[in-house]
XYZ file of N, CA and C in Angstrom:
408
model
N 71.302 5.842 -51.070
C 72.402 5.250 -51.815
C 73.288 6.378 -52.322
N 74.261 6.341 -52.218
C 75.459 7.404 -52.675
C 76.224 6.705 -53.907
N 76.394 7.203 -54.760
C 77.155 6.529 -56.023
C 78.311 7.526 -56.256
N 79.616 6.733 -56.709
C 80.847 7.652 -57.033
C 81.279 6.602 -58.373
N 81.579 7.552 -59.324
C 81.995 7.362 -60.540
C 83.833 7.458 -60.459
N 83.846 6.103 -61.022
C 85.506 6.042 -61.015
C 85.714 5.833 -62.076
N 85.602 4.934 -63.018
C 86.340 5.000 -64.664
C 84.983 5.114 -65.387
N 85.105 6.186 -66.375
C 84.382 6.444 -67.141
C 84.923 7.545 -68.498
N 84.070 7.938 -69.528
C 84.648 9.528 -70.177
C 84.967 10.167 -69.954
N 83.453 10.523 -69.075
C 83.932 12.475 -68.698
C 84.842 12.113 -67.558
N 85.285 11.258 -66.887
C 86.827 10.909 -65.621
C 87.629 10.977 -66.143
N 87.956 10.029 -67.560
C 89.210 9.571 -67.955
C 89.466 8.653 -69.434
N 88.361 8.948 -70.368
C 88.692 8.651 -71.441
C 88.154 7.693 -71.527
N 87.602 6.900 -71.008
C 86.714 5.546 -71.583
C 86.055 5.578 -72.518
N 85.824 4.628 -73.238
C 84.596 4.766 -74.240
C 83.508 3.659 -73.988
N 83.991 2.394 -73.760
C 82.764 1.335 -73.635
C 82.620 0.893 -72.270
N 83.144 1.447 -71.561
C 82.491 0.558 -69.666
C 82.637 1.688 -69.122
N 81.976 1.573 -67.889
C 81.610 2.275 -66.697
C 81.962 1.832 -65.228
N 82.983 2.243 -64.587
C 82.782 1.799 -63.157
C 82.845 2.856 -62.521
N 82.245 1.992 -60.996
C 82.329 2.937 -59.875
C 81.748 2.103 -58.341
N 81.236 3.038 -57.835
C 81.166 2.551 -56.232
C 80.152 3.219 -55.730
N 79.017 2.444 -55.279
C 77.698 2.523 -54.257
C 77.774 2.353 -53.151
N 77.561 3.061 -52.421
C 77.178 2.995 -51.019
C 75.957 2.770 -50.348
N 75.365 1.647 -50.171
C 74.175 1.753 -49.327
C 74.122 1.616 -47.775
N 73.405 2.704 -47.281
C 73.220 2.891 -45.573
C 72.485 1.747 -44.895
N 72.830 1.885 -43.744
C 72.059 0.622 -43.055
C 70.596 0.988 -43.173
N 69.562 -0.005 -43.902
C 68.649 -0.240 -43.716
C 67.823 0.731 -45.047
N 68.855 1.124 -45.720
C 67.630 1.554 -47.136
C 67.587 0.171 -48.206
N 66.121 0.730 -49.222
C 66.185 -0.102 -50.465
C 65.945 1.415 -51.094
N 66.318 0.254 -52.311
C 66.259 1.449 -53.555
C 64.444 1.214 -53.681
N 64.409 2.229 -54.709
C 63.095 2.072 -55.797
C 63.067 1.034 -56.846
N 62.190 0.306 -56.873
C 62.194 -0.589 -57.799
C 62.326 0.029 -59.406
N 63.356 -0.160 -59.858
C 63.955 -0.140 -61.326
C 64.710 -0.764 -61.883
N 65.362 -0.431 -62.818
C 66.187 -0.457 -64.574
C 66.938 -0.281 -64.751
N 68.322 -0.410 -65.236
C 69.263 0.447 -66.124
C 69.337 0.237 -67.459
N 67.980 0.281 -68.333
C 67.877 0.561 -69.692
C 68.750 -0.525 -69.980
N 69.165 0.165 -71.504
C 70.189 -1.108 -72.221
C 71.767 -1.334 -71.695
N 71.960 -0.802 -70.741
C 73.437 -1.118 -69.634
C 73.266 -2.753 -69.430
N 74.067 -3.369 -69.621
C 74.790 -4.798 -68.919
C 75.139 -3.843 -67.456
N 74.998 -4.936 -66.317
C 75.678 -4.426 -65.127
C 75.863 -5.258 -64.324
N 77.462 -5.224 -63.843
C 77.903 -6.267 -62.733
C 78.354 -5.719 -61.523
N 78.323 -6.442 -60.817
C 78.200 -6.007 -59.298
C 79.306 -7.075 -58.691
N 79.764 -6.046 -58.035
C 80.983 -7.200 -57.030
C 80.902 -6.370 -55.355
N 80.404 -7.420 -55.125
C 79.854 -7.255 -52.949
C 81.620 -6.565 -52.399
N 81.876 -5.273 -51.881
C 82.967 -5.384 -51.110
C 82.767 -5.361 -49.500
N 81.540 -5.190 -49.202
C 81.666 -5.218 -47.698
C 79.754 -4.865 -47.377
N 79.642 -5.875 -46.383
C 78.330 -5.955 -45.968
C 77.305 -6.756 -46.415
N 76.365 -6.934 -46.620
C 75.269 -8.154 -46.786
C 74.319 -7.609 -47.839
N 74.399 -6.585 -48.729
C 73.548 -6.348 -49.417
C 72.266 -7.513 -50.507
N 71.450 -7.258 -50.258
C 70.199 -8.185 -51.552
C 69.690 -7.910 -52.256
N 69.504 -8.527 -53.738
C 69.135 -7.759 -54.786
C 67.671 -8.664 -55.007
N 66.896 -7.939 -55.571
C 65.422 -8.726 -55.724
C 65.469 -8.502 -57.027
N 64.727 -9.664 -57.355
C 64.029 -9.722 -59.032
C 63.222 -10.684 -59.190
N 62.012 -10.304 -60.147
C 61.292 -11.463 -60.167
C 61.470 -12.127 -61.092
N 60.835 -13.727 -60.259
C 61.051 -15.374 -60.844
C 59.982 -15.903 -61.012
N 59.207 -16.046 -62.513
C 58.375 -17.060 -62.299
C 57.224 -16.033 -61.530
N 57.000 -14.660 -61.810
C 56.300 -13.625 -61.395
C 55.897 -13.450 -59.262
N 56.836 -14.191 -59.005
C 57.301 -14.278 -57.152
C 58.517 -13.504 -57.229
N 59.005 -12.833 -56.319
C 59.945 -12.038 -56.049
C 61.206 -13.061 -55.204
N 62.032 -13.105 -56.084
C 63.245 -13.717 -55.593
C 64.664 -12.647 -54.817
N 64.903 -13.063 -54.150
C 65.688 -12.498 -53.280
C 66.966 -13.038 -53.218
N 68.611 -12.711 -53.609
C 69.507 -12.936 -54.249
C 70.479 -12.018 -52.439
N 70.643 -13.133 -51.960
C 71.783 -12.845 -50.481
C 72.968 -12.699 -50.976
N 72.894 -11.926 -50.565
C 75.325 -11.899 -50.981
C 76.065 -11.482 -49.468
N 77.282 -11.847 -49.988
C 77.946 -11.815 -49.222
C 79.585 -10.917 -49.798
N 80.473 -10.663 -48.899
C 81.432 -9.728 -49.777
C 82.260 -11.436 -50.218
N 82.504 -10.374 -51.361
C 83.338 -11.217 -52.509
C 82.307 -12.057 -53.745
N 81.034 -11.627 -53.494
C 79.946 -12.286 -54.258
C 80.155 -11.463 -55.776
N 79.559 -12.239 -56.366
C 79.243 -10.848 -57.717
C 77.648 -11.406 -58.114
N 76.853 -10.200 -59.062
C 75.615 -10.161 -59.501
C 75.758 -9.746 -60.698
N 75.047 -10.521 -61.743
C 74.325 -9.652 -62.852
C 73.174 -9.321 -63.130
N 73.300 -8.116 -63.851
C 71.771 -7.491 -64.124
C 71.616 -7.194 -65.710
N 70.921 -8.004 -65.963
C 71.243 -7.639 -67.882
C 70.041 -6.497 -68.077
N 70.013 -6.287 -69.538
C 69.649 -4.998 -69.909
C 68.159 -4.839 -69.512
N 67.755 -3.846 -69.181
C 66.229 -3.870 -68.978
C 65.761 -4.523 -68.158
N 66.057 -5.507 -66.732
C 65.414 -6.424 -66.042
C 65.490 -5.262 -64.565
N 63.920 -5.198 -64.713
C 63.512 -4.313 -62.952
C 64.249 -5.539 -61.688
N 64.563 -4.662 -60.555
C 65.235 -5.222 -59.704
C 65.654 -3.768 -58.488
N 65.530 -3.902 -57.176
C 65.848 -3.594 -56.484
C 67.450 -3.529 -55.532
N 67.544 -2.995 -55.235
C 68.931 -3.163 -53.865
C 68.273 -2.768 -52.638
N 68.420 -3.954 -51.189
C 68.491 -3.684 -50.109
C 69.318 -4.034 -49.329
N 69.605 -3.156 -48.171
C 70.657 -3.229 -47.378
C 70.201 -4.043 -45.837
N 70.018 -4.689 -45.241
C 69.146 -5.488 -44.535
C 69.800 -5.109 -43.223
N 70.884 -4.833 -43.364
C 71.426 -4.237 -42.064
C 71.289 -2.762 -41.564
N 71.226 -3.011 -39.915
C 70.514 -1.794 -39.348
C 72.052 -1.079 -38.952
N 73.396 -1.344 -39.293
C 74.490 -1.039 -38.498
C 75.562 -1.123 -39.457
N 75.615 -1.471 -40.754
C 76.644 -1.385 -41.328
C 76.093 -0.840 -42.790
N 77.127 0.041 -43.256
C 77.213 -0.047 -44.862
C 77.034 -0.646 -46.037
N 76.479 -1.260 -47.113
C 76.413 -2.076 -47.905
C 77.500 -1.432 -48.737
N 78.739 -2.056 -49.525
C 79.542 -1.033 -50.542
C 79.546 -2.118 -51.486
N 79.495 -1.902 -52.944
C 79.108 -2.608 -54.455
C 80.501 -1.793 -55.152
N 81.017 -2.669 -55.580
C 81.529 -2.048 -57.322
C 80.733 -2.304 -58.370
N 80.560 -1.327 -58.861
C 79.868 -1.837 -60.264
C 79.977 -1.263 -61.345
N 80.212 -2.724 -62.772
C 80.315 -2.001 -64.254
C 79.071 -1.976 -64.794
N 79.282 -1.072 -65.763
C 78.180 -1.210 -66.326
C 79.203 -0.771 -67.998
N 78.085 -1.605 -69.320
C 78.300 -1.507 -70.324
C 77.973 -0.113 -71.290
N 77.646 0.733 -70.636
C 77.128 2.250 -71.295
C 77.918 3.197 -70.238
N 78.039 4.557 -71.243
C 78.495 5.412 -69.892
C 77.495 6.262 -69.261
N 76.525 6.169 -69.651
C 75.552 6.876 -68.518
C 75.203 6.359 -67.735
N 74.543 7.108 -66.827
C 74.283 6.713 -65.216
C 72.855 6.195 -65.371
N 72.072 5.519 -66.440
C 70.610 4.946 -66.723
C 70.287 4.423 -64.995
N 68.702 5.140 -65.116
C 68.389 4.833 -63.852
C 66.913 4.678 -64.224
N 65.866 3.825 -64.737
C 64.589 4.016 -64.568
C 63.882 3.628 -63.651
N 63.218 4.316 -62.973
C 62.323 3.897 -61.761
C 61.024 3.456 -61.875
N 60.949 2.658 -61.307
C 59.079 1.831 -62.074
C 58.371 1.446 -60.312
N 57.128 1.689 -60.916
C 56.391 1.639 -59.690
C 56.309 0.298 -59.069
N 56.946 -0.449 -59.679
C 56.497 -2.199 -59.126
C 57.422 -2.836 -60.110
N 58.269 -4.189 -59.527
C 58.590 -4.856 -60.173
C 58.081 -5.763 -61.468
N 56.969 -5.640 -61.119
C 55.992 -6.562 -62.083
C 55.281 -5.549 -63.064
N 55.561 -3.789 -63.472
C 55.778 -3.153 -64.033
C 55.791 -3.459 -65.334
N 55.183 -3.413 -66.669
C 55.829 -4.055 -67.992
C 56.676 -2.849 -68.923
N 58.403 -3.756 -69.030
C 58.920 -3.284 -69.777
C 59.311 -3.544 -71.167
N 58.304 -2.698 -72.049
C 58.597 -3.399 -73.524
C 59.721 -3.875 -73.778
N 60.893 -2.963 -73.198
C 62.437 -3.500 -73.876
C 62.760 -4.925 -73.989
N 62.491 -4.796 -73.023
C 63.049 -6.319 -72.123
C 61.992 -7.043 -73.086
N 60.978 -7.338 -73.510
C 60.163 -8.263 -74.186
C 60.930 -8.539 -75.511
N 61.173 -7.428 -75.713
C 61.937 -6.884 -77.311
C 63.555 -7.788 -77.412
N 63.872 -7.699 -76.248
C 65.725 -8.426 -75.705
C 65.334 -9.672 -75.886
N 63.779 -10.024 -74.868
C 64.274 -11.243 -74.687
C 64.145 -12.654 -76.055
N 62.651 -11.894 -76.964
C 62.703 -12.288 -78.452
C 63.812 -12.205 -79.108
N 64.829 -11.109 -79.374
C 65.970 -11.213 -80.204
C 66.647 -12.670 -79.721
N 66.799 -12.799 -78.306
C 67.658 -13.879 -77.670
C 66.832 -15.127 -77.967
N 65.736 -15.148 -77.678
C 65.078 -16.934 -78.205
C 65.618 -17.618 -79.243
N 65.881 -18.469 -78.715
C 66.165 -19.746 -80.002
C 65.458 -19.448 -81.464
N 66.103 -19.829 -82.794
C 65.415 -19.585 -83.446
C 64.123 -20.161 -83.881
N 63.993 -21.478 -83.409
C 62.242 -21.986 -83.193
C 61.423 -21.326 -82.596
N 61.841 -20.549 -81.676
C 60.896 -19.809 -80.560
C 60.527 -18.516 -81.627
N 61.882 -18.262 -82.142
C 61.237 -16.409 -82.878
C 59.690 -16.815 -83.579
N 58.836 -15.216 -84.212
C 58.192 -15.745 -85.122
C 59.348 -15.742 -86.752
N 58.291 -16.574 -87.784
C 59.143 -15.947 -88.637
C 58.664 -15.039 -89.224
N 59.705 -13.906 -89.743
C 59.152 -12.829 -90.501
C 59.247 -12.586 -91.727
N 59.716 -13.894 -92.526
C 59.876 -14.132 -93.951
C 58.594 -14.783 -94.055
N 57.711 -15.131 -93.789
C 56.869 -15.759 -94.346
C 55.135 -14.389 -94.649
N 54.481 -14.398 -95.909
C 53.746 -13.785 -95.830
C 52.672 -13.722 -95.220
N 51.591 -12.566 -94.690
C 50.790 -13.060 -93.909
C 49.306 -12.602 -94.993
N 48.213 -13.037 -94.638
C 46.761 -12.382 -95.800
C 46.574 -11.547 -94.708
């Protein structure tokens, strides 16, 4: 995968988003990982690229096509593959931080505290525990 940074700080003064442009070759995947606390969207410009993530602890597989878009919220492991043996996969993608967060995990099914931590803040408030109440 080749990555080129187009709007960012150290480019051009940004402060809160990140874009740029991936290149994937015919027939790689990435390593199964992360981009930490980055929001990240993806818009397909050319080729068939697939993003995996797991559903329901089965690995779901997300086909695109150009003109598609993807999100990847903060902390959720997920892959990129390029399924083609003959063409390029090319992605735009923002992301909500300006670093280039990349964590690599040995397996999708990997446990990432963050993400446990995200996904409690986000539960309904019936779901939270409560933390006003005392405990013995």
């Amino acid at each position: 995968m080749r990555r080129y940074e187009a709007i960012s700080g150290k480019r051009n003064g940004s402060h809160k988003i990140w874009m740029g442009k991936t290149v994937v070759g015919p027939g790689l995947v990435s390593a199964d990982h992360h981009h930490g606390r980055a929001e990240t969207g993806i818009y397909v410009v050319s080729g068939h690229p697939a993003f995996v993530f797991l559903e329901d602890d089965e690995e779901r597989r997300i086909e695109t096509v150009p003109g598609d878009y993807v999100y990847v919220p903060p902390f959720v492991p997920h892959r990129e593959e390029n399924p083609s043996l003959h063409e390029d996969a090319v992605v735009v993608i923002a992301r909500s931080t300006q670093e280039g967060i990349v964590v690599n995990l040995a397996s999708l099914r990997e446990h990432v505290p963050e993400l446990d931590a995200l996904l409690a803040e986000s539960a309904p408030a019936e779901e939270r525990p409560n933390r006003s109440q005392a405990t013995d």
